[in-house]
Amino acid sequence: MKAARPPERNFGCRVSDDYQYRGLRTIVLENARLRVSVLADKGTDIFEFLYKPMDIDFMYRAPAGVRDPRLAVPSIANPAGEYLDYWHGGWQEAFPTGGWPCRHAGASFGLHGEVNLIPWSYRITEDEQHRVSVHFWARTMRSPFLIEKTLSLEGDIAELRISERVTNEGAVKAEFMWGHHPVIGPPFLDESCFIAAAADAVVVPEESLWPRGRLKQGRYRWPMAEDRGGRPVDLSRVLPAGAGVADGIYLTELREGRCSVVSGRLGLSWSITWPKEVFPWIWLWHVAGGETDAPFFGRNYNLAIEPFTSFPNSFEAVRAAGTQKKLQPGESLDADLAVTVFTPGAGGRIV
């Protein structure tokens, strides 16, 4: 039986767990500025991050939309895992591995780990006019971790706060990767946008990994790089939707854990902050029609800004580079993130 809830409220901060979206338990947090919708039954994906004054949802929505993993069953298992079968855009969490499928500690993991497809438990911990909070938690299936996070909104501030913890519940040391995978799309994203990242360097991986990419492999000073013809490229500029490009790069040498996407057309900025000692890399995935195979078929126009613990994007390569994280039995790692909507024309004021 659920605990007694406060009287219903249609003003100030509010939270509801009375909804299902396409059959999935959905938690909605909102205030005067934001509405944030979370799929508790699928990885706590944030599929809606709506800035209410302008009716702008920052999250990319893939053509297939949200699918219930319990009902939409592929005809054959994908060797890379089921992540892309149920990818709707939005914001996933990658844990305890990230990037390509791998084997580790006697277990196999699909693309971006295992927490983004499983249901999470939750409890509404605050439900007041001035603040709402929801605590989510899950235990991984093939690794010994407890992952927890609390999402909060306060007052009429356009800022979502996320406080997270991962704990090794095993009896031996456990290694892992951890990252966030928020994907921004239209109607916010277009060629008037630019990326403002507190990074000094960018790594472009080998060109064979991105056959529809434009960039030459190497390490550069952010935001500049070279294309495959040796011409300079400003990576802070967002491509137009029809460019036919798909790039994957890694930003490092962070001065602080911060990255913003700023729209010149709208005068609006989506800005994410995090502890750089936990997530010292930014994986940046920019697609403008250049992903031509399944499940995209040239239809997606998106920009992912992904704070990550590790580099590069496979666990085997991460272990070789020594960038994996480690927890002793019973040990935890905490991280606090925030996403804020700014109006740059108002001097960066939170709106």
C-alpha positions as a LaTeX table, in Angstrom:
\begin{tabular}{lrrr}
\hline
Residue & $x$ (\AA) & $y$ (\AA) & $z$ (\AA) \\
\hline
Met1 & 0.00 & 0.00 & 0.00 \\
Lys2 & 1.30 & 3.46 & $-0.90$ \\
Ala3 & 1.82 & 6.00 & 1.84 \\
Ala4 & $-0.73$ & 8.79 & 2.09 \\
Arg5 & 0.01 & 11.58 & $-0.37$ \\
Pro6 & $-0.43$ & 15.32 & 0.21 \\
Pro7 & $-3.57$ & 16.94 & $-1.24$ \\
Glu8 & $-3.48$ & 17.31 & $-5.01$ \\
Arg9 & $-1.74$ & 20.46 & $-6.20$ \\
Asn10 & $-1.91$ & 22.16 & $-9.61$ \\
Phe11 & 0.65 & 24.89 & $-8.90$ \\
Gly12 & 4.23 & 25.15 & $-7.68$ \\
Cys13 & 6.40 & 22.06 & $-7.78$ \\
Arg14 & 4.51 & 18.81 & $-8.26$ \\
Val15 & 5.16 & 15.16 & $-8.94$ \\
Ser16 & 2.96 & 12.32 & $-10.11$ \\
Asp17 & 3.39 & 8.58 & $-10.47$ \\
Asp18 & $-0.19$ & 8.00 & $-11.67$ \\
Tyr19 & 0.73 & 7.76 & $-15.34$ \\
Gln20 & 1.71 & 5.11 & $-17.83$ \\
Tyr21 & 3.25 & 6.06 & $-21.15$ \\
Arg22 & 2.84 & 3.34 & $-23.78$ \\
Gly23 & 2.36 & 0.84 & $-20.96$ \\
Leu24 & 5.41 & 1.90 & $-18.92$ \\
Arg25 & 5.29 & 3.38 & $-15.42$ \\
Thr26 & 6.07 & 7.07 & $-15.83$ \\
Ile27 & 7.05 & 9.60 & $-13.18$ \\
Val28 & 6.46 & 13.28 & $-13.99$ \\
Leu29 & 8.18 & 16.10 & $-12.09$ \\
Glu30 & 7.27 & 19.67 & $-12.94$ \\
Asn31 & 7.26 & 23.28 & $-11.82$ \\
Ala32 & 6.39 & 26.54 & $-13.56$ \\
Arg33 & 9.39 & 26.19 & $-15.90$ \\
Leu34 & 10.08 & 22.50 & $-16.51$ \\
Arg35 & 8.30 & 19.21 & $-17.02$ \\
Val36 & 10.56 & 16.14 & $-16.77$ \\
Ser37 & 9.08 & 12.71 & $-17.60$ \\
Val38 & 10.91 & 9.54 & $-16.52$ \\
Leu39 & 10.29 & 5.92 & $-17.57$ \\
Ala40 & 10.64 & 3.93 & $-14.33$ \\
Asp41 & 10.03 & 0.67 & $-16.20$ \\
Lys42 & 12.83 & 1.32 & $-18.69$ \\
Gly43 & 16.08 & 2.40 & $-17.13$ \\
Thr44 & 14.73 & 5.69 & $-15.72$ \\
Asp45 & 15.07 & 7.11 & $-19.22$ \\
Ile46 & 14.18 & 10.80 & $-19.37$ \\
Phe47 & 12.10 & 10.95 & $-22.54$ \\
Glu48 & 10.79 & 14.47 & $-22.00$ \\
Phe49 & 12.68 & 17.57 & $-20.79$ \\
Leu50 & 10.21 & 20.32 & $-21.60$ \\
Tyr51 & 10.86 & 24.03 & $-21.12$ \\
Lys52 & 7.28 & 25.13 & $-20.58$ \\
Pro53 & 7.47 & 28.90 & $-21.28$ \\
Met54 & 8.48 & 28.20 & $-24.91$ \\
Asp55 & 7.02 & 24.68 & $-25.32$ \\
Ile56 & 10.50 & 23.37 & $-26.22$ \\
Asp57 & 11.34 & 19.73 & $-25.47$ \\
Phe58 & 15.13 & 19.40 & $-25.64$ \\
Met59 & 15.15 & 15.61 & $-25.90$ \\
Tyr60 & 15.51 & 13.95 & $-29.29$ \\
Arg61 & 12.58 & 11.66 & $-30.14$ \\
Ala62 & 13.45 & 8.85 & $-32.57$ \\
Pro63 & 10.90 & 7.87 & $-35.25$ \\
Ala64 & 10.11 & 4.57 & $-33.52$ \\
Gly65 & 9.28 & 6.37 & $-30.28$ \\
Val66 & 9.02 & 4.68 & $-26.90$ \\
Arg67 & 8.56 & 0.91 & $-26.99$ \\
Asp68 & 7.74 & $-1.42$ & $-24.11$ \\
Pro69 & 10.55 & $-4.04$ & $-23.97$ \\
Arg70 & 8.05 & $-6.53$ & $-22.53$ \\
Leu71 & 5.78 & $-6.33$ & $-25.58$ \\
Ala72 & 7.87 & $-5.34$ & $-28.62$ \\
Val73 & 10.00 & $-8.44$ & $-29.20$ \\
Pro74 & 12.62 & $-8.50$ & $-32.00$ \\
Ser75 & 12.55 & $-11.43$ & $-34.41$ \\
Ile76 & 16.10 & $-12.47$ & $-33.46$ \\
Ala77 & 18.57 & $-11.47$ & $-30.75$ \\
Asn78 & 21.03 & $-8.75$ & $-31.70$ \\
Pro79 & 24.68 & $-9.63$ & $-30.92$ \\
Ala80 & 25.15 & $-6.02$ & $-29.81$ \\
Gly81 & 22.32 & $-6.33$ & $-27.28$ \\
Glu82 & 18.83 & $-4.85$ & $-27.26$ \\
Tyr83 & 19.69 & $-1.21$ & $-26.58$ \\
Leu84 & 19.05 & 0.03 & $-30.11$ \\
Asp85 & 15.84 & $-2.01$ & $-30.49$ \\
Tyr86 & 14.29 & 0.13 & $-27.77$ \\
Trp87 & 16.19 & 3.37 & $-28.27$ \\
His88 & 13.72 & 6.27 & $-28.49$ \\
Gly89 & 16.20 & 9.11 & $-28.07$ \\
Gly90 & 15.97 & 10.89 & $-24.73$ \\
Trp91 & 18.44 & 10.33 & $-21.90$ \\
Gln92 & 19.76 & 6.92 & $-20.85$ \\
Glu93 & 22.33 & 5.88 & $-18.27$ \\
Ala94 & 25.28 & 3.69 & $-19.34$ \\
Phe95 & 26.44 & 1.35 & $-16.57$ \\
Pro96 & 28.41 & $-0.78$ & $-15.65$ \\
Thr97 & 29.89 & $-0.72$ & $-19.16$ \\
Gly98 & 29.62 & 1.82 & $-21.94$ \\
Gly99 & 29.99 & 1.82 & $-25.68$ \\
Trp100 & 30.35 & $-1.41$ & $-27.61$ \\
Pro101 & 29.33 & $-4.87$ & $-26.32$ \\
Cys102 & 31.95 & $-6.68$ & $-24.26$ \\
Arg103 & 32.75 & $-9.54$ & $-21.94$ \\
His104 & 34.01 & $-8.76$ & $-18.46$ \\
Ala105 & 34.34 & $-10.76$ & $-15.24$ \\
Gly106 & 32.70 & $-13.77$ & $-16.86$ \\
Ala107 & 29.63 & $-11.91$ & $-18.11$ \\
Ser108 & 28.51 & $-10.50$ & $-21.46$ \\
Phe109 & 27.19 & $-6.96$ & $-21.73$ \\
Gly110 & 25.36 & $-5.29$ & $-24.59$ \\
Leu111 & 25.71 & $-1.78$ & $-25.94$ \\
His112 & 25.90 & 0.76 & $-23.09$ \\
Gly113 & 25.61 & $-1.75$ & $-20.26$ \\
Glu114 & 22.58 & $-3.17$ & $-18.49$ \\
Val115 & 20.73 & $-0.56$ & $-16.44$ \\
Asn116 & 19.00 & 1.21 & $-19.33$ \\
Leu117 & 16.62 & $-1.66$ & $-20.16$ \\
Ile118 & 15.60 & $-2.89$ & $-16.71$ \\
Pro119 & 12.81 & $-1.55$ & $-14.47$ \\
Trp120 & 13.85 & 0.56 & $-11.48$ \\
Ser121 & 12.10 & 0.88 & $-8.14$ \\
Tyr122 & 11.20 & 4.34 & $-6.91$ \\
Arg123 & 9.82 & 6.31 & $-4.00$ \\
Ile124 & 8.57 & 9.89 & $-3.91$ \\
Thr125 & 10.65 & 11.38 & $-1.10$ \\
Glu126 & 9.50 & 15.02 & $-1.24$ \\
Asp127 & 6.22 & 16.43 & $-2.46$ \\
Glu128 & 5.98 & 20.05 & $-1.40$ \\
Gln129 & 5.08 & 23.24 & $-3.22$ \\
His130 & 8.70 & 24.44 & $-3.01$ \\
Arg131 & 10.43 & 21.14 & $-3.86$ \\
Val132 & 9.76 & 17.66 & $-5.24$ \\
Ser133 & 12.14 & 14.69 & $-5.27$ \\
Val134 & 11.97 & 11.08 & $-6.43$ \\
His135 & 14.48 & 8.41 & $-5.40$ \\
Phe136 & 15.12 & 5.60 & $-7.91$ \\
Trp137 & 17.21 & 2.46 & $-7.46$ \\
Ala138 & 18.06 & $-0.80$ & $-9.22$ \\
Arg139 & 20.41 & $-3.75$ & $-8.90$ \\
Thr140 & 22.31 & $-4.87$ & $-11.95$ \\
Met141 & 21.71 & $-8.36$ & $-13.33$ \\
Arg142 & 25.20 & $-9.49$ & $-14.38$ \\
Ser143 & 27.36 & $-7.40$ & $-12.07$ \\
Pro144 & 27.35 & $-6.74$ & $-8.30$ \\
Phe145 & 26.13 & $-3.14$ & $-8.24$ \\
Leu146 & 23.38 & $-1.11$ & $-6.62$ \\
Ile147 & 22.71 & 2.11 & $-8.51$ \\
Glu148 & 20.63 & 4.90 & $-6.98$ \\
Lys149 & 19.65 & 8.41 & $-7.98$ \\
Thr150 & 17.38 & 11.19 & $-6.78$ \\
Leu151 & 15.81 & 13.66 & $-9.21$ \\
Ser152 & 14.67 & 17.02 & $-7.81$ \\
Leu153 & 13.05 & 20.28 & $-8.89$ \\
Glu154 & 12.91 & 23.39 & $-6.71$ \\
Gly155 & 10.75 & 26.51 & $-6.76$ \\
Asp156 & 10.22 & 27.95 & $-10.22$ \\
Ile157 & 13.85 & 27.39 & $-11.27$ \\
Ala158 & 14.51 & 25.77 & $-14.65$ \\
Glu159 & 16.99 & 23.27 & $-13.22$ \\
Leu160 & 16.87 & 19.51 & $-12.72$ \\
Arg161 & 19.21 & 18.16 & $-10.04$ \\
Ile162 & 20.39 & 14.53 & $-10.03$ \\
Ser163 & 22.22 & 13.01 & $-7.06$ \\
Glu164 & 23.62 & 9.55 & $-7.76$ \\
Arg165 & 25.47 & 6.74 & $-6.07$ \\
Val166 & 26.83 & 3.41 & $-7.29$ \\
Thr167 & 27.81 & 0.76 & $-4.73$ \\
Asn168 & 29.73 & $-2.49$ & $-5.12$ \\
Glu169 & 27.67 & $-5.09$ & $-3.24$ \\
Gly170 & 30.05 & $-7.89$ & $-4.19$ \\
Ala171 & 32.76 & $-9.50$ & $-2.08$ \\
Val172 & 35.54 & $-8.68$ & $-4.57$ \\
Lys173 & 36.80 & $-5.54$ & $-6.28$ \\
Ala174 & 34.59 & $-4.51$ & $-9.20$ \\
Glu175 & 35.55 & $-2.48$ & $-12.27$ \\
Phe176 & 33.13 & $-0.43$ & $-14.33$ \\
Met177 & 32.41 & 2.37 & $-16.75$ \\
Trp178 & 29.70 & 4.93 & $-16.05$ \\
Gly179 & 28.19 & 7.57 & $-18.25$ \\
His180 & 25.12 & 9.62 & $-19.10$ \\
His181 & 23.64 & 9.64 & $-22.60$ \\
Pro182 & 21.36 & 12.68 & $-23.02$ \\
Val183 & 20.48 & 13.20 & $-26.67$ \\
Ile184 & 19.25 & 16.62 & $-27.84$ \\
Gly185 & 17.15 & 17.09 & $-30.94$ \\
Pro186 & 14.55 & 19.23 & $-32.70$ \\
Pro187 & 12.67 & 21.47 & $-32.17$ \\
Phe188 & 15.57 & 22.92 & $-30.18$ \\
Leu189 & 18.45 & 21.62 & $-32.30$ \\
Asp190 & 19.35 & 23.23 & $-35.61$ \\
Glu191 & 22.34 & 24.80 & $-37.36$ \\
Ser192 & 22.03 & 27.98 & $-35.30$ \\
Cys193 & 23.20 & 26.00 & $-32.24$ \\
Phe194 & 26.74 & 25.83 & $-30.93$ \\
Ile195 & 28.47 & 23.78 & $-28.22$ \\
Ala196 & 30.22 & 25.53 & $-25.34$ \\
Ala197 & 32.38 & 22.97 & $-23.51$ \\
Ala198 & 34.90 & 23.59 & $-20.72$ \\
Ala199 & 37.45 & 21.36 & $-22.47$ \\
Asp200 & 40.88 & 22.01 & $-23.95$ \\
Ala201 & 41.38 & 18.91 & $-26.11$ \\
Val202 & 39.40 & 16.66 & $-28.45$ \\
Val203 & 40.28 & 13.14 & $-29.61$ \\
Val204 & 39.03 & 11.91 & $-32.99$ \\
Pro205 & 39.09 & 8.08 & $-33.18$ \\
Glu206 & 40.15 & 6.02 & $-36.16$ \\
Glu207 & 38.15 & 6.84 & $-39.25$ \\
Ser208 & 36.91 & 3.28 & $-39.83$ \\
Leu209 & 34.68 & 3.60 & $-36.75$ \\
Trp210 & 32.75 & 6.42 & $-38.39$ \\
Pro211 & 32.45 & 5.71 & $-42.14$ \\
Arg212 & 30.09 & 8.68 & $-42.59$ \\
Gly213 & 32.21 & 10.95 & $-40.41$ \\
Arg214 & 34.08 & 13.99 & $-41.69$ \\
Leu215 & 37.05 & 14.08 & $-39.33$ \\
Lys216 & 40.68 & 13.01 & $-39.56$ \\
Gln217 & 41.98 & 10.85 & $-36.71$ \\
Gly218 & 44.09 & 12.72 & $-34.19$ \\
Arg219 & 44.23 & 14.84 & $-31.05$ \\
Tyr220 & 43.40 & 18.53 & $-31.40$ \\
Arg221 & 42.77 & 21.66 & $-29.37$ \\
Trp222 & 39.05 & 22.02 & $-28.84$ \\
Pro223 & 37.01 & 23.18 & $-30.69$ \\
Met224 & 39.11 & 22.85 & $-33.86$ \\
Ala225 & 40.02 & 19.68 & $-35.77$ \\
Glu226 & 40.74 & 18.71 & $-39.37$ \\
Asp227 & 38.51 & 16.97 & $-41.87$ \\
Arg228 & 39.72 & 14.06 & $-43.97$ \\
Gly229 & 40.92 & 16.47 & $-46.63$ \\
Gly230 & 43.06 & 18.40 & $-44.11$ \\
Arg231 & 40.73 & 21.41 & $-43.89$ \\
Pro232 & 39.95 & 23.03 & $-40.50$ \\
Val233 & 36.62 & 22.17 & $-38.84$ \\
Asp234 & 35.02 & 24.06 & $-35.98$ \\
Leu235 & 33.46 & 21.27 & $-33.92$ \\
Ser236 & 31.50 & 23.69 & $-31.74$ \\
Arg237 & 29.14 & 24.42 & $-34.64$ \\
Val238 & 26.09 & 22.19 & $-35.06$ \\
Leu239 & 25.54 & 20.83 & $-38.56$ \\
Pro240 & 22.35 & 21.36 & $-40.58$ \\
Ala241 & 19.95 & 18.43 & $-40.59$ \\
Gly242 & 20.69 & 17.33 & $-44.15$ \\
Ala243 & 24.49 & 17.23 & $-43.90$ \\
Gly244 & 24.68 & 13.42 & $-44.23$ \\
Val245 & 27.29 & 13.16 & $-41.45$ \\
Ala246 & 27.72 & 11.05 & $-38.29$ \\
Asp247 & 30.64 & 11.99 & $-36.02$ \\
Gly248 & 31.78 & 10.50 & $-32.72$ \\
Ile249 & 34.50 & 12.34 & $-30.76$ \\
Tyr250 & 35.84 & 12.62 & $-27.20$ \\
Leu251 & 36.51 & 15.83 & $-25.30$ \\
Thr252 & 39.09 & 15.80 & $-22.52$ \\
Glu253 & 41.42 & 18.00 & $-20.45$ \\
Leu254 & 38.30 & 19.41 & $-18.82$ \\
Arg255 & 38.67 & 22.67 & $-16.92$ \\
Glu256 & 35.38 & 21.88 & $-15.22$ \\
Gly257 & 32.50 & 19.47 & $-15.71$ \\
Arg258 & 30.27 & 21.63 & $-17.86$ \\
Cys259 & 28.87 & 21.64 & $-21.38$ \\
Ser260 & 26.12 & 23.75 & $-22.95$ \\
Val261 & 24.23 & 23.71 & $-26.21$ \\
Val262 & 23.16 & 27.23 & $-27.15$ \\
Ser263 & 20.53 & 28.10 & $-29.74$ \\
Gly264 & 21.11 & 31.35 & $-31.59$ \\
Arg265 & 17.63 & 31.15 & $-33.07$ \\
Leu266 & 15.82 & 30.74 & $-29.75$ \\
Gly267 & 18.19 & 32.56 & $-27.40$ \\
Leu268 & 18.07 & 29.49 & $-25.16$ \\
Ser269 & 20.72 & 27.21 & $-23.66$ \\
Trp270 & 20.63 & 23.66 & $-22.27$ \\
Ser271 & 23.54 & 23.30 & $-19.86$ \\
Ile272 & 24.70 & 20.20 & $-17.95$ \\
Thr273 & 27.22 & 20.17 & $-15.10$ \\
Trp274 & 28.88 & 17.26 & $-13.30$ \\
Pro275 & 31.94 & 16.44 & $-11.14$ \\
Lys276 & 34.87 & 16.22 & $-13.54$ \\
Glu277 & 36.79 & 13.94 & $-11.16$ \\
Val278 & 34.07 & 11.32 & $-11.68$ \\
Phe279 & 33.38 & 12.01 & $-15.38$ \\
Pro280 & 36.59 & 13.40 & $-16.92$ \\
Trp281 & 35.51 & 12.77 & $-20.53$ \\
Ile282 & 32.72 & 14.05 & $-22.77$ \\
Trp283 & 31.61 & 11.65 & $-25.47$ \\
Leu284 & 30.03 & 13.71 & $-28.24$ \\
Trp285 & 27.83 & 12.02 & $-30.86$ \\
His286 & 26.52 & 14.28 & $-33.60$ \\
Val287 & 24.35 & 12.85 & $-36.36$ \\
Ala288 & 22.85 & 14.81 & $-39.25$ \\
Gly289 & 21.36 & 12.04 & $-41.36$ \\
Gly290 & 24.66 & 10.13 & $-41.52$ \\
Glu291 & 23.61 & 6.93 & $-39.70$ \\
Thr292 & 22.25 & 5.06 & $-42.72$ \\
Asp293 & 21.95 & 1.52 & $-41.31$ \\
Ala294 & 19.43 & 0.08 & $-38.86$ \\
Pro295 & 17.73 & 1.39 & $-36.84$ \\
Phe296 & 18.34 & 4.92 & $-38.12$ \\
Phe297 & 18.17 & 4.71 & $-41.92$ \\
Gly298 & 19.29 & 8.31 & $-42.30$ \\
Arg299 & 16.40 & 9.74 & $-40.26$ \\
Asn300 & 18.05 & 11.00 & $-37.08$ \\
Tyr301 & 19.25 & 14.51 & $-36.39$ \\
Asn302 & 20.67 & 14.65 & $-32.90$ \\
Leu303 & 23.48 & 15.71 & $-30.61$ \\
Ala304 & 24.49 & 13.64 & $-27.57$ \\
Ile305 & 26.52 & 15.29 & $-24.79$ \\
Glu306 & 27.75 & 12.36 & $-22.68$ \\
Pro307 & 29.76 & 12.83 & $-19.45$ \\
Phe308 & 31.76 & 9.60 & $-19.01$ \\
Thr309 & 34.22 & 8.08 & $-16.60$ \\
Ser310 & 36.30 & 6.44 & $-19.29$ \\
Phe311 & 37.83 & 6.45 & $-22.76$ \\
Pro312 & 37.58 & 4.98 & $-25.39$ \\
Asn313 & 34.19 & 3.37 & $-26.03$ \\
Ser314 & 34.77 & $-0.32$ & $-25.38$ \\
Phe315 & 35.50 & $-1.92$ & $-22.03$ \\
Glu316 & 38.46 & $-3.91$ & $-23.36$ \\
Ala317 & 40.10 & $-0.73$ & $-24.67$ \\
Val318 & 39.22 & 1.15 & $-21.49$ \\
Arg319 & 40.98 & $-1.49$ & $-19.36$ \\
Ala320 & 44.00 & $-1.33$ & $-21.66$ \\
Ala321 & 44.08 & 2.46 & $-21.22$ \\
Gly322 & 43.53 & 2.19 & $-17.47$ \\
Thr323 & 40.57 & 4.59 & $-17.44$ \\
Gln324 & 38.05 & 2.25 & $-15.82$ \\
Lys325 & 36.71 & 2.98 & $-12.33$ \\
Lys326 & 37.14 & 0.52 & $-9.44$ \\
Leu327 & 35.24 & $-0.04$ & $-6.20$ \\
Gln328 & 36.24 & $-2.26$ & $-3.32$ \\
Pro329 & 33.58 & $-4.43$ & $-1.64$ \\
Gly330 & 30.99 & $-2.19$ & 0.01 \\
Glu331 & 32.54 & 0.97 & $-1.46$ \\
Ser332 & 30.43 & 3.65 & $-3.19$ \\
Leu333 & 30.99 & 6.45 & $-5.67$ \\
Asp334 & 28.77 & 9.56 & $-5.67$ \\
Ala335 & 28.05 & 12.12 & $-8.37$ \\
Asp336 & 25.83 & 15.21 & $-8.47$ \\
Leu337 & 24.66 & 16.51 & $-11.83$ \\
Ala338 & 22.44 & 19.41 & $-12.81$ \\
Val339 & 20.77 & 20.47 & $-16.04$ \\
Thr340 & 19.78 & 24.12 & $-16.31$ \\
Val341 & 17.95 & 26.10 & $-18.96$ \\
Phe342 & 19.51 & 29.53 & $-19.46$ \\
Thr343 & 18.74 & 32.58 & $-21.56$ \\
Pro344 & 22.23 & 33.67 & $-22.73$ \\
Gly345 & 20.88 & 37.09 & $-23.72$ \\
Ala346 & 20.01 & 37.72 & $-20.07$ \\
Gly347 & 23.62 & 37.27 & $-18.92$ \\
Gly348 & 23.25 & 33.58 & $-18.20$ \\
Arg349 & 20.40 & 34.13 & $-15.77$ \\
Ile350 & 18.49 & 31.01 & $-14.77$ \\
Val351 & 14.98 & 31.44 & $-16.10$ \\
\hline
\end{tabular}
